[in-house]
């Protein structure tokens, strides 16, 4: 008998499975059962949206179905095609045999949505493949290919072609064989000589990586229960831990992030452009200009995506340096890949060519400029590109903050100019901020989005303003962090609070890593410091607003961060990575406060957290109100994937909604009253409006935006 199921489980699917199994068991003419999915996909598990209404969630009925399958007196074989994920794999684990198509992928990704495999998966998988492999799958949520599943013993057979036929063949072969040895609930968990030490170390490891996210830790506890308790007791523990996660709030945040990342694929601009009005142009070849920190990673990303690249530098010396760095990155990437260097083929000049000659850019479909952050230089390059490149070529700039319209104005084809803001390291970070200018065509946006997909990145389309979305929200956050130092705090205290919140790295460690000179040059360019600053400008004020010259002063002392061996912290050497609190800096701060008559005060963790985060969130409301982003999900996806925002907190705007908008507003009002010269703390009008209309759910925020002057 064949039972088909659907892509994700609904109550109807579970009912059909139950009915089918009962019918098969009762029918003497049925000798074996095969369970498969529809349309070449076994199952992606439970419908994730349903977890927000747990009482009616189809998942509740899943565990009894898995038990029912396992207890069948007739052999049940799973035919896995496409994916078997979450509850889908748990159903397969209830089966007595598993056959997978060679291209199928399997996994228990519940941890990534803040849960654990709650349909008995944490108890069956360790019994089948042992604790180390099960723990790895359950705590990372990774999808493994069928070939690896076979090696682990997760599947019994791989089918190169027709999986259903292979599963039926296997079912016929095993009719009459004893089923008890195939029932995972009856098997003991394979022992390890050092199980206790292994589980203890695993817990320490996941806690370190999880940065406050509960699910990985509870997954370890559930697997520990499998190794220590009889099956039925292990199940009780699994259920208890599942409930804990479901009510923790983190699951909701992680599930929101899952759907937000998919929602941003459906881009739209305030002018009405979207996928439906735009065709992406094919990108068969590309060029990258500038092989510094960013250019190297971008070239690597393109080569990995199988797009032939011309890599260009300003002179032979920089070209040699850039080529060496790119080759090193590609060698490393190749080592991580199946097929390695051969598959990447980067020694082939038809795939990757290094040059200083702009003429070689004549035929490429797309150019990404990644030279210094200098408007005059970028305009010079774009003017040249506009003359040299073929008519349809897309011209992208990797600027971090500069005006796309001004860069486009240097060309004769502003409709083909677009910002593609990669994040460092560009071959690793998943975010690609895609910035359209006033003249950028819908087709250019669609092509950049398509490129993001080809590079395995998450493209987020945003409007043009200084710093775009990510960096614009970052400015008030970093500004608050520096003001807190002026007022009495220390870099290590501020970083600790934000790292405890879940950021991968606090603002001062981040600034040391990126290099303080980057911001210094930008502030010099804006006339905020350096020789162009008018004489007599007060040290701690610019344009009537509070300003901290602390980062400028550090740069004047040659403290650029890791690269010089000292910045906000001290490092073991120039280029060192181990940050230690620096007594020199503490003395420097004390002298600075004396000079400016600032009385240091004790600043508690709550103030540090709120001032940094609420200033960032406040800017987010301004961005939404101005139409720079289509929705809060865009801001959240940018922060999770580009700025190390803890995913289990759902992104800054989601976080604001969980804190409660009235509280965010009240706190901003309170801080703004104390610091009236800091516009970043002045509550944004859109935040006020949302509170005034009763703080609607985040999904409804954009319906309260008045689109009077979208800034394109
Ligand atoms: C499947 C994928 C790998 C496909 O990827 P891709 O091809 O890239 O397509 P996508 O764009 O990602 O997806 C297409 C489209 O599908 C949507 N989608 C995908 N999967 C799901 C899903 N599982 N649910 C809902 N929607 C899904 C996706 O959003 C896209 O749509 P769009 O958003 O409109 O664009 C990839 O999609 C993927 O990885 N999916 C996620 C897979 C996953 O995480 N599965 C695990 C789900 S959780 C699960 O299965 C657990 C269980 O079933 C066990 C439940 C046990 C419950 C125990 C009950 C205990 C209850 C306690 C009661 C408490 C009350 C009390 O106290 O009593
Ligand atoms: N470093 C970072 O973390 C990020 C930087 N960016 C942006 O990316 C751009 C590049 O930044 P980085 O890679 O950090 O700079 P970088 O200083 O490391 O590299 C710039 C490279 O451009 C080359 N170059 C300069 N003029 C050139 C010309 N006329 N023709 C060809 N090559 C030329 C230089 O020789 C140098 O190798 C900047 O606009 C920056 O704001 C964007 C995101 C993150």
XYZ file of N, CA and C and ligand atoms in Angstrom, residues 288-296 298 312-315 318-319 321-322 355-356 358 369-374 377-378 380-381 384 397-402 420-425 471 514 518 521, ligand 2:
188
model
N 35.161 43.388 -11.184
C 35.249 44.030 -9.874
C 36.409 45.022 -9.936
N 36.140 46.256 -9.505
C 37.199 47.279 -9.530
C 37.643 47.558 -8.099
N 38.919 47.351 -7.834
C 39.452 47.545 -6.479
C 39.487 46.212 -5.764
N 40.712 45.763 -5.429
C 40.840 44.433 -4.795
C 41.315 44.564 -3.361
N 40.739 45.532 -2.651
C 41.052 45.701 -1.234
C 40.201 44.741 -0.416
N 39.945 45.109 0.828
C 39.179 44.252 1.747
C 37.910 43.720 1.090
N 37.147 44.619 0.471
C 35.843 44.222 -0.055
C 35.944 43.548 -1.419
N 36.733 44.149 -2.321
C 36.837 43.625 -3.681
C 37.259 42.159 -3.699
N 38.197 41.810 -2.819
C 38.676 40.415 -2.783
C 37.540 39.445 -2.482
N 34.363 40.012 -2.866
C 33.329 40.044 -3.906
C 33.761 39.163 -5.083
N 40.054 44.133 -11.457
C 40.880 45.260 -11.893
C 41.420 46.076 -10.710
N 42.696 46.463 -10.798
C 43.293 47.343 -9.774
C 43.867 48.583 -10.425
N 44.287 49.528 -9.571
C 44.763 50.800 -10.123
C 46.183 50.722 -10.676
N 47.022 49.820 -10.123
C 48.394 49.699 -10.619
C 48.883 48.270 -10.370
N 49.373 47.053 -6.600
C 48.121 46.693 -5.927
C 47.481 45.464 -6.560
N 47.699 45.320 -7.867
C 47.134 44.153 -8.559
C 47.782 42.873 -8.024
N 49.172 42.415 -5.125
C 48.693 42.202 -3.748
C 47.265 41.619 -3.769
N 46.427 42.230 -4.610
C 45.030 41.800 -4.697
C 44.911 40.383 -5.209
N 43.740 42.375 -14.093
C 44.207 43.389 -15.041
C 44.266 44.780 -14.418
N 44.971 45.678 -15.093
C 44.892 47.101 -14.741
C 44.282 47.872 -15.919
N 41.256 48.992 -18.111
C 39.796 49.183 -18.140
C 39.162 48.647 -19.427
N 32.031 48.227 -8.434
C 33.144 49.107 -8.038
C 33.322 49.007 -6.527
N 34.579 48.775 -6.092
C 34.876 48.688 -4.645
C 36.180 49.417 -4.345
N 36.282 50.658 -4.832
C 37.489 51.455 -4.550
C 37.246 52.252 -3.270
N 38.235 53.103 -2.903
C 38.111 53.857 -1.647
C 36.785 54.613 -1.576
N 36.352 54.847 -0.336
C 35.085 55.572 -0.119
C 35.316 57.069 -0.354
N 35.400 57.442 -1.597
C 35.692 58.826 -1.934
C 34.844 59.205 -3.150
N 36.582 60.063 -6.519
C 37.168 58.884 -7.165
C 36.070 58.006 -7.771
N 34.997 57.816 -7.031
C 33.919 56.955 -7.531
C 33.308 57.569 -8.792
N 34.755 59.527 -10.926
C 35.725 59.385 -12.025
C 35.611 57.972 -12.628
N 35.519 56.991 -11.758
C 35.421 55.595 -12.231
C 34.120 55.383 -13.013
N 34.175 56.815 -16.439
C 34.952 55.947 -17.326
C 34.112 54.725 -17.742
N 27.853 50.075 -7.361
C 28.860 50.609 -6.446
C 28.702 49.954 -5.080
N 29.862 49.635 -4.494
C 29.827 49.013 -3.166
C 30.033 50.067 -2.074
N 29.619 51.290 -2.334
C 29.790 52.321 -1.309
C 29.054 51.948 -0.019
N 29.585 52.412 1.121
C 28.923 52.117 2.399
C 27.868 53.151 2.729
N 27.975 54.328 2.121
C 27.057 55.383 2.560
C 26.797 56.461 1.508
N 27.621 56.528 0.468
C 27.550 57.694 -0.433
C 26.295 57.701 -1.308
N 25.272 48.187 -4.553
C 25.268 46.805 -4.039
C 26.224 46.810 -2.844
N 25.656 46.938 -1.682
C 26.452 47.082 -0.464
C 26.677 45.704 0.161
N 27.897 45.200 -0.059
C 28.282 43.915 0.537
C 28.775 44.176 1.958
N 28.866 43.118 2.733
C 29.351 43.230 4.108
C 30.619 42.405 4.259
N 31.469 42.843 5.143
C 32.787 42.222 5.262
C 32.767 41.036 6.247
N 33.377 39.909 5.942
C 34.006 39.523 4.690
C 32.951 39.168 3.637
N 23.828 51.142 7.848
C 24.776 52.075 8.460
C 24.070 53.287 9.050
N 36.989 46.936 12.418
C 36.796 47.587 11.110
C 37.871 48.645 10.863
N 38.517 54.419 9.231
C 37.472 54.439 8.198
C 36.463 55.554 8.514
N 38.054 59.124 8.324
C 38.124 59.693 6.961
C 36.753 60.215 6.525
N 35.739 47.574 4.607
C 34.480 47.326 4.876
O 34.134 46.676 5.871
C 33.419 47.798 3.932
C 33.697 48.703 2.931
N 32.731 49.077 2.055
C 33.026 50.006 0.978
O 33.726 49.308 -0.041
C 34.599 50.179 -0.706
C 35.989 49.616 -0.632
O 36.345 49.487 0.715
P 37.573 48.585 1.180
O 37.643 47.373 0.360
O 37.491 48.491 2.638
O 38.770 49.539 0.782
P 40.306 49.172 0.614
O 41.056 50.395 0.919
O 40.624 47.936 1.363
O 40.421 48.827 -0.942
C 40.209 49.744 -1.962
C 40.972 49.249 -3.175
O 40.630 50.050 -4.291
C 41.785 50.192 -5.074
N 41.650 51.367 -5.937
C 41.710 52.657 -5.573
N 41.573 53.436 -6.669
C 41.409 52.626 -7.726
C 41.239 52.829 -9.111
N 41.194 54.051 -9.630
N 41.111 51.768 -9.915
C 41.155 50.514 -9.405
N 41.347 50.261 -8.090
C 41.460 51.301 -7.263
C 42.899 50.346 -4.059
O 44.172 50.081 -4.634
C 42.476 49.337 -3.009
O 43.060 48.076 -3.246
C 34.447 51.531 -0.039
O 33.536 52.286 -0.757
C 33.906 51.174 1.330
O 33.176 52.205 1.924
C 31.473 48.527 2.100
C 31.146 47.623 3.048
C 32.056 47.234 4.094
